[in-house]
XYZ file of C-alpha atoms in Angstrom:
564
model
C 223.391 185.651 252.008
C 222.019 184.156 255.571
C 220.084 180.304 255.730
C 216.875 182.841 257.327
C 217.300 185.459 254.109
C 217.895 182.867 251.153
C 214.888 180.571 252.438
C 212.527 182.880 253.021
C 212.754 185.223 249.578
C 210.864 183.228 247.365
C 207.056 184.410 247.748
C 205.478 181.100 248.720
C 202.308 179.425 246.333
C 201.266 178.023 249.929
C 201.386 178.741 253.088
C 200.686 176.438 256.245
C 200.047 176.921 259.874
C 200.113 174.569 261.990
C 196.954 175.200 264.414
C 198.137 175.393 268.518
C 201.216 178.158 269.151
C 201.082 179.778 265.351
C 196.849 180.337 264.720
C 195.195 180.180 268.757
C 197.972 180.689 271.623
C 196.189 178.248 274.405
C 195.881 178.200 278.393
C 195.110 175.639 280.494
C 192.195 176.243 282.284
C 193.292 174.846 286.180
C 188.904 173.315 286.184
C 189.403 171.712 282.575
C 189.498 167.681 283.498
C 186.933 168.498 286.364
C 184.232 169.513 283.886
C 185.156 166.855 281.759
C 184.963 164.912 284.331
C 181.689 165.382 285.282
C 180.461 165.924 281.837
C 181.174 162.582 281.127
C 179.327 161.380 284.421
C 176.178 162.934 283.438
C 176.334 160.622 280.157
C 176.942 157.584 281.519
C 174.354 158.571 283.397
C 171.232 158.148 280.739
C 173.291 154.542 279.868
C 172.334 153.775 283.715
C 176.148 153.159 284.598
C 177.254 155.029 288.970
C 179.992 156.760 288.799
C 181.588 159.096 290.353
C 182.958 162.687 289.223
C 185.734 162.731 291.521
C 186.268 158.614 290.073
C 186.160 159.533 286.220
C 188.817 162.205 287.017
C 191.395 159.882 288.554
C 190.849 158.082 285.408
C 191.025 160.587 282.855
C 194.725 162.292 284.302
C 196.262 158.846 283.839
C 195.348 158.791 280.811
C 196.248 161.749 279.405
C 199.809 161.650 281.055
C 199.558 158.524 279.530
C 198.123 159.692 276.235
C 201.599 162.560 276.145
C 203.907 159.660 276.433
C 202.261 158.480 272.811
C 202.813 162.192 271.625
C 206.024 162.000 272.712
C 207.436 158.414 270.878
C 204.819 159.127 267.754
C 207.026 161.995 267.281
C 210.284 160.251 266.684
C 208.906 157.566 264.468
C 209.273 158.346 260.745
C 205.272 157.656 259.386
C 203.531 157.972 262.439
C 199.671 157.149 262.563
C 197.080 158.800 264.487
C 195.091 156.902 267.494
C 191.176 157.022 265.953
C 188.878 158.481 268.508
C 188.186 155.180 269.750
C 190.498 153.965 270.677
C 191.457 157.824 272.516
C 188.990 156.516 275.288
C 189.200 152.906 275.457
C 192.983 152.013 275.615
C 194.134 156.368 276.752
C 191.147 157.530 278.669
C 189.084 154.975 280.652
C 190.949 152.473 279.726
C 190.996 151.102 284.175
C 187.620 151.439 284.164
C 184.512 149.308 283.561
C 183.698 147.615 279.642
C 180.633 149.183 279.112
C 181.549 152.673 280.546
C 184.917 151.926 277.717
C 181.693 152.011 275.352
C 179.371 154.078 276.184
C 182.235 156.699 275.497
C 183.502 154.484 272.354
C 180.207 154.964 271.593
C 180.627 158.657 271.302
C 184.219 159.536 271.344
C 183.964 162.001 268.509
C 181.717 164.085 270.449
C 182.775 163.910 273.374
C 187.016 164.690 272.607
C 184.760 167.953 270.648
C 183.571 169.210 274.328
C 186.434 168.059 275.891
C 189.030 170.539 273.533
C 187.639 173.620 274.393
C 186.938 172.202 278.055
C 190.295 172.198 279.231
C 191.872 174.876 277.567
C 190.893 178.454 276.343
C 192.141 179.554 272.551
C 192.595 183.417 272.175
C 193.569 184.017 268.360
C 197.684 184.574 268.286
C 199.663 188.072 267.821
C 199.246 189.048 264.715
C 197.468 186.474 262.777
C 194.505 188.752 261.446
C 196.976 190.553 259.909
C 199.592 188.184 258.250
C 196.912 186.604 257.095
C 195.329 189.206 255.528
C 199.037 189.880 254.271
C 198.662 186.160 252.176
C 195.495 186.960 251.189
C 196.496 190.444 249.570
C 199.532 189.132 247.586
C 197.957 185.577 246.655
C 198.711 182.997 248.515
C 197.076 180.813 249.168
C 197.077 178.795 253.587
C 196.445 175.851 254.831
C 196.122 174.403 257.817
C 198.320 170.657 258.806
C 197.818 170.017 262.387
C 198.458 166.839 265.127
C 194.779 167.299 266.194
C 192.430 165.026 268.636
C 188.908 166.778 267.111
C 190.456 169.035 264.044
C 186.128 168.959 264.242
C 186.325 171.251 267.992
C 189.295 173.591 265.565
C 187.097 174.182 262.870
C 184.889 175.221 264.806
C 187.375 177.480 266.215
C 188.377 178.336 263.921
C 184.910 179.738 262.087
C 184.117 181.187 265.736
C 186.957 183.509 266.019
C 185.877 184.407 261.708
C 189.246 182.736 260.218
C 187.946 179.746 258.852
C 187.384 182.028 255.127
C 191.878 182.345 255.037
C 191.733 178.761 254.654
C 192.527 176.775 251.374
C 192.179 173.254 253.355
C 192.025 171.834 256.944
C 193.965 168.860 257.135
C 194.228 167.591 261.508
C 195.241 164.662 261.870
C 191.786 162.370 263.436
C 190.692 162.900 260.170
C 193.159 162.094 257.845
C 194.645 158.773 260.002
C 198.477 160.069 259.841
C 200.061 162.934 262.370
C 203.032 164.937 262.392
C 206.110 163.967 261.982
C 204.571 162.779 259.118
C 206.073 164.167 255.571
C 201.856 163.419 253.826
C 200.303 165.823 256.388
C 202.390 168.592 254.805
C 202.626 167.442 251.252
C 199.175 166.554 251.301
C 197.919 169.622 252.336
C 200.051 171.682 249.755
C 198.477 168.485 246.158
C 194.618 169.521 248.213
C 196.342 172.980 247.050
C 197.434 173.163 244.406
C 201.094 173.239 244.744
C 203.680 171.120 245.992
C 205.829 171.300 249.426
C 208.950 172.589 247.925
C 206.616 176.026 246.804
C 205.311 175.784 250.645
C 206.370 178.067 254.198
C 205.420 176.155 257.034
C 205.394 177.519 260.451
C 205.135 175.624 263.354
C 205.833 176.180 267.518
C 207.526 172.232 267.615
C 210.820 171.206 267.170
C 210.285 167.867 267.307
C 206.819 167.727 265.412
C 207.186 170.773 262.849
C 210.823 170.899 262.309
C 211.055 167.822 261.082
C 207.757 166.982 259.783
C 209.156 170.529 257.650
C 212.455 168.868 256.995
C 210.839 165.649 256.156
C 208.288 167.088 252.800
C 211.018 169.077 251.994
C 208.944 172.630 252.238
C 211.213 175.751 251.138
C 211.579 177.404 254.676
C 210.036 175.920 258.363
C 209.611 178.560 260.309
C 208.621 178.725 264.479
C 206.350 180.749 266.242
C 207.387 180.342 269.946
C 204.977 178.508 272.821
C 205.257 176.368 275.069
C 207.960 174.160 273.922
C 209.073 176.068 271.267
C 212.893 175.647 273.379
C 212.248 172.645 275.100
C 211.211 169.265 272.822
C 211.071 166.180 274.798
C 214.165 165.004 272.964
C 217.205 166.286 271.445
C 216.192 167.471 267.995
C 218.796 167.334 265.306
C 217.397 169.907 262.565
C 216.231 173.415 262.966
C 214.224 175.561 261.750
C 215.352 178.277 258.948
C 213.697 181.826 261.283
C 211.900 181.887 264.905
C 209.545 184.403 266.403
C 208.497 185.324 268.880
C 204.473 185.871 267.223
C 203.199 185.500 263.871
C 203.225 189.566 263.279
C 207.427 188.724 262.838
C 206.015 187.207 259.655
C 204.499 189.921 257.780
C 207.686 191.491 257.045
C 208.944 188.699 255.781
C 205.844 187.865 253.879
C 205.694 190.956 252.390
C 209.407 191.061 251.309
C 209.721 187.415 249.369
C 209.765 188.062 246.022
C 207.617 186.472 243.832
C 208.536 184.051 241.046
C 206.958 182.152 238.140
C 203.520 181.067 239.364
C 203.441 181.861 243.000
C 200.544 184.244 244.125
C 198.880 183.569 241.119
C 197.758 179.821 242.200
C 200.091 178.087 239.334
C 198.840 173.998 239.076
C 202.337 172.782 240.333
C 202.774 168.672 240.047
C 202.104 166.438 242.292
C 205.236 166.012 244.669
C 206.566 162.245 245.035
C 205.841 162.000 248.413
C 203.812 158.605 249.362
C 200.506 158.963 250.141
C 199.623 156.488 253.427
C 197.738 155.703 256.213
C 199.312 153.678 258.166
C 196.715 153.613 260.961
C 193.969 152.412 257.892
C 190.561 152.097 259.365
C 190.833 151.711 263.303
C 187.469 152.044 263.655
C 187.507 148.279 263.090
C 188.969 147.575 265.708
C 185.873 146.776 268.259
C 183.967 144.108 270.041
C 182.191 141.636 267.866
C 179.578 139.806 268.836
C 180.373 136.138 269.904
C 179.383 133.951 266.691
C 175.176 133.851 265.617
C 172.365 132.323 268.098
C 168.956 131.975 268.004
C 166.383 134.960 269.396
C 164.614 133.514 272.716
C 161.812 134.729 273.138
C 159.915 132.071 275.975
C 156.202 132.608 277.353
C 157.174 134.890 280.357
C 158.100 137.773 276.809
C 155.754 139.731 278.233
C 155.596 139.773 281.739
C 158.637 141.568 281.817
C 160.159 145.073 280.399
C 163.084 145.026 278.035
C 166.343 144.835 279.999
C 167.176 148.273 277.409
C 165.630 149.185 274.204
C 167.970 148.511 270.612
C 166.599 152.149 268.166
C 167.078 152.266 263.951
C 167.295 155.528 263.579
C 165.548 155.975 259.848
C 162.451 154.520 259.123
C 161.845 153.958 263.452
C 162.497 157.369 264.445
C 162.183 158.934 261.703
C 160.832 159.104 258.778
C 163.093 161.271 255.695
C 162.126 162.974 251.908
C 165.351 163.534 250.256
C 165.961 168.012 249.470
C 167.574 168.411 246.233
C 167.550 171.919 246.843
C 169.791 171.585 249.851
C 171.801 169.205 247.714
C 172.636 171.864 245.312
C 173.239 174.924 247.737
C 176.587 172.247 249.401
C 177.286 171.948 245.519
C 177.626 175.703 245.184
C 179.193 175.688 248.662
C 181.869 172.896 247.486
C 182.412 175.116 244.689
C 183.065 177.154 246.655
C 185.507 175.901 249.106
C 187.485 174.220 245.977
C 188.144 178.077 244.762
C 189.136 179.895 247.413
C 191.518 176.692 247.202
C 192.548 176.783 243.608
C 190.434 174.996 241.737
C 187.203 176.087 238.991
C 184.251 173.620 238.590
C 181.307 174.181 237.525
C 178.631 173.266 240.355
C 176.603 171.246 238.154
C 179.666 169.153 237.929
C 181.238 169.029 241.695
C 176.447 168.744 242.104
C 177.067 165.293 239.792
C 179.877 164.618 240.899
C 178.870 164.308 244.232
C 174.942 162.244 242.745
C 177.053 159.759 240.967
C 179.852 158.832 243.994
C 176.400 158.507 247.083
C 174.713 155.767 243.901
C 178.991 154.396 244.124
C 177.902 154.416 247.355
C 174.492 152.368 247.186
C 175.809 150.136 244.376
C 178.986 149.010 246.954
C 177.114 148.091 250.141
C 175.053 146.187 247.613
C 177.621 144.052 246.059
C 179.131 143.764 249.583
C 178.548 139.893 251.066
C 176.641 140.418 254.304
C 178.710 137.910 256.452
C 179.652 137.387 260.242
C 181.453 141.564 259.214
C 180.252 143.987 257.033
C 182.043 147.251 257.032
C 181.266 150.588 256.078
C 182.705 152.872 254.075
C 184.572 155.744 255.253
C 185.016 159.469 254.656
C 187.840 159.477 252.622
C 186.374 156.579 250.860
C 183.436 157.720 249.863
C 184.693 161.238 249.046
C 187.877 160.234 246.991
C 186.629 156.852 245.322
C 183.424 157.287 245.095
C 183.024 161.123 244.801
C 186.022 161.848 242.757
C 186.915 159.001 241.324
C 186.899 161.375 237.920
C 188.353 164.747 239.589
C 191.475 165.300 239.428
C 194.410 163.913 241.916
C 194.538 167.760 243.439
C 190.629 167.897 243.596
C 190.922 164.097 245.078
C 193.332 165.243 247.601
C 191.214 168.766 248.980
C 187.987 166.052 249.277
C 190.492 163.948 251.230
C 191.406 166.653 253.754
C 187.754 167.977 254.015
C 186.774 164.597 254.418
C 184.829 163.902 257.362
C 183.630 167.916 257.688
C 182.565 167.631 254.118
C 180.509 164.803 255.315
C 178.076 166.592 258.303
C 177.642 169.355 255.310
C 176.612 166.357 252.514
C 174.830 164.265 254.928
C 172.430 167.449 256.807
C 172.016 168.385 253.029
C 170.783 164.970 251.625
C 167.697 164.702 253.395
C 165.074 166.193 255.572
C 164.102 163.875 258.761
C 160.064 164.303 260.498
C 160.167 161.948 263.894
C 158.401 159.162 263.881
C 154.106 159.168 266.084
C 154.825 157.426 269.160
C 158.594 157.907 268.813
C 158.841 160.306 272.384
C 156.249 158.998 274.421
C 158.410 155.394 274.008
C 161.330 156.858 274.608
C 160.226 159.028 277.969
C 158.107 155.285 279.171
C 161.819 153.510 279.322
C 162.860 156.851 281.045
C 159.879 156.559 283.334
C 160.765 153.017 283.869
C 164.214 152.149 283.661
C 164.311 151.181 279.919
C 167.807 151.340 279.059
C 167.740 153.202 274.664
C 170.694 152.816 272.701
C 170.905 153.869 268.991
C 171.785 151.517 266.614
C 172.170 152.989 263.046
C 173.553 152.560 259.786
C 174.812 156.127 258.388
C 177.251 158.461 256.060
C 177.218 160.851 259.766
C 175.868 160.371 262.877
C 176.825 163.047 264.229
C 174.183 164.604 262.027
C 171.891 161.386 263.588
C 172.562 163.387 266.737
C 171.612 166.818 265.611
C 168.549 164.871 263.734
C 167.910 163.794 267.101
C 168.799 166.679 269.430
C 166.144 168.905 267.061
C 163.832 165.884 268.088
C 164.339 167.218 271.428
C 164.919 162.561 272.566
C 168.618 162.835 272.640
C 168.716 163.681 276.209
C 166.550 159.700 275.982
C 169.647 158.014 274.370
C 172.300 156.351 276.748
C 174.387 154.955 274.044
C 175.238 155.155 270.223
C 175.947 152.768 268.130
C 176.744 154.534 264.268
C 178.224 152.430 260.835
C 180.819 155.552 260.649
C 182.063 155.991 264.094
C 182.022 152.131 264.546
C 183.570 150.860 260.877
C 180.560 147.161 260.637
C 176.974 148.073 260.006
C 174.156 146.116 260.114
C 173.770 143.000 259.819
C 176.883 142.888 260.805
C 176.349 141.166 265.004
C 179.467 143.600 265.906
C 177.322 147.099 265.999
C 174.888 144.776 268.669
C 177.247 143.970 270.694
C 178.247 146.918 271.064
C 175.748 148.245 272.152
C 174.546 144.936 273.989
C 177.985 146.193 276.007
C 177.328 149.613 276.293
C 173.426 148.979 278.065
C 175.380 146.099 280.062
C 172.560 144.408 278.808
C 171.093 141.076 278.828
C 170.836 140.362 274.652
C 168.094 137.062 275.906
C 165.557 140.368 277.230
C 166.391 142.930 275.238
C 164.511 144.438 272.535
C 165.510 145.624 268.528
C 163.327 147.338 266.759
C 164.334 148.234 262.861
C 162.286 148.322 259.450
C 164.917 145.971 257.395
C 164.701 142.560 258.519
C 167.005 141.341 256.901
C 169.520 144.207 257.899
C 167.935 144.662 261.815
C 166.021 141.447 262.083
C 168.734 139.422 260.822
C 171.555 141.504 263.090
C 169.245 141.467 265.861
C 169.288 136.968 266.270
C 173.222 136.906 265.322
C 173.184 139.301 268.077
C 171.523 136.738 270.522
C 168.492 139.248 271.326
C 165.764 137.447 272.558
C 162.656 139.845 271.002
C 163.152 141.672 267.294
C 160.231 144.625 266.416
C 159.584 145.610 262.867
C 157.446 148.870 262.008
C 155.831 149.241 259.215
C 155.941 152.466 256.937
C 159.951 152.483 256.520
C 162.692 151.019 253.626
C 160.649 148.011 254.421
C 157.394 147.419 251.986
C 154.112 145.841 253.304
C 154.939 142.466 251.033
C 158.243 142.430 252.187
C 157.285 142.571 255.365
C 154.271 139.585 255.747
C 157.181 137.728 253.546
C 160.100 137.565 256.358
C 157.045 136.813 258.965
C 157.055 133.058 257.670
C 160.909 133.697 255.995
C 164.637 132.382 257.416
C 164.610 132.129 260.970
C 166.717 134.569 261.407
C 164.711 137.719 259.821
C 161.574 136.849 261.554
C 160.770 138.876 263.807
C 159.064 138.518 266.870
C 156.764 141.299 266.446
C 155.823 143.523 263.796
C 153.763 146.988 264.593
C 152.753 149.711 262.515
C 153.667 153.429 264.594
C 156.352 153.560 267.511
C 153.740 153.199 270.434
C 151.716 150.285 269.688
C 154.791 148.630 271.597
C 153.629 150.629 274.511
C 150.759 147.675 274.027
C 153.746 145.248 273.851
C 154.350 146.178 277.290
C 150.692 146.511 278.980
C 151.455 143.649 280.039
C 153.970 144.192 282.258
C 152.814 146.818 283.656
C 149.573 145.051 285.470
């Protein structure tokens, strides 16, 4: 029996697939990079920066070339880490541009990468893929995605739009888990999340240097390739070989159908966890951000009312919007999560999952409350939220599923946990700022900046915001002055002439004070009671606001003297 026949003889418990070159074939759009550059030009203009599309295109071309070299080099490493979204922009794509430009794009790094992917390439489901997935479903073989990606979010969207999402029990993307192939943990994580081990999986990729090497290191039962752009031309010599190579995924259908079921294969048998080291070598790289210059007393001289702010920094919750809990939506989210867990081979009751989510929320709140609010205040990562807080009392394989899906689960949870209503006066204030050249940034503590952006878009005001700083993306939360420093850098604004509007003196005013912001405002009706707001007016200096207002449009009265 030849090597390929031997490797493919036994039916796998899971079929693990790469994204590009396996599920989808890609084609570069000749105009793609120019389209990206024009979009970046518009994004930067909102923050008050004029950068020509040609300049941005030249920087993108250089950055993408450097990024390609980095990816090839990472393929030689034993346990390569993935780049975080901010670093891709600041250290590669626009590293030669000015700091304010870099910070604006870094603040929207995830959004921009998701937008960039379909602009750069067209994606089409490969011949035979739908039939292969249907065959796997018929045979009871679970399917998982294992892909190096700088925007797993974009890949998830493409998979959903192609009508393939429900075939996959789990999706593992390098940018969401912090490591990249050929790190064997990419494959091992997907296997565990599907209730099995690599030795009972087939892995299908399209590259020798990343996919074949990753499969061999993980110890999968069979490593298979479907030919695509670079299958036969790796960037350097690779010693290991695939068990079989097919021109398209169609070639895998017969071997899968002819494979011999073994004890548990295709029946969802739960196996012991693979003995592959679990790690995230990159850690939470989101904390690699510029910090503030240290405590600095706010400066609000006599001329404060004589001119408009150099920049307006706004909190989101309690300032732009009020939120009310939505228990019915939370239960619906739990039921959807139960269905996804079942697809991955895990049976849990809806009440069990809902209780885990609500308990995780309470643990997160306790974690925030117990964390000393000193100079550096970290934010919990999606992995920490779903594995440590939500999944603490669940099985290890369910926690592996939650880890792999944590980025996607976070946005779905954020959408479900509450409903936001825009506060009175917010559109008028933002339109005033647009008309008078005052750049605006959102500086918000949140578990999901993506959900905040969706709210801004629903309110019809997202286009009026020049820069975004969200704690889950920055890795730091207020009162850490790094949050304010990032916003001021992005808007290239003088801190002493800038205004910060929040609803919590102990968090918002303190962050602004330590960031050197000259004028701080607290708006009533948010998280802080009137009694606590009033107490702050005579309390410690770094929590003492310059102004207290009842509604957001009261800002227009404060600025009226500057228009005389």
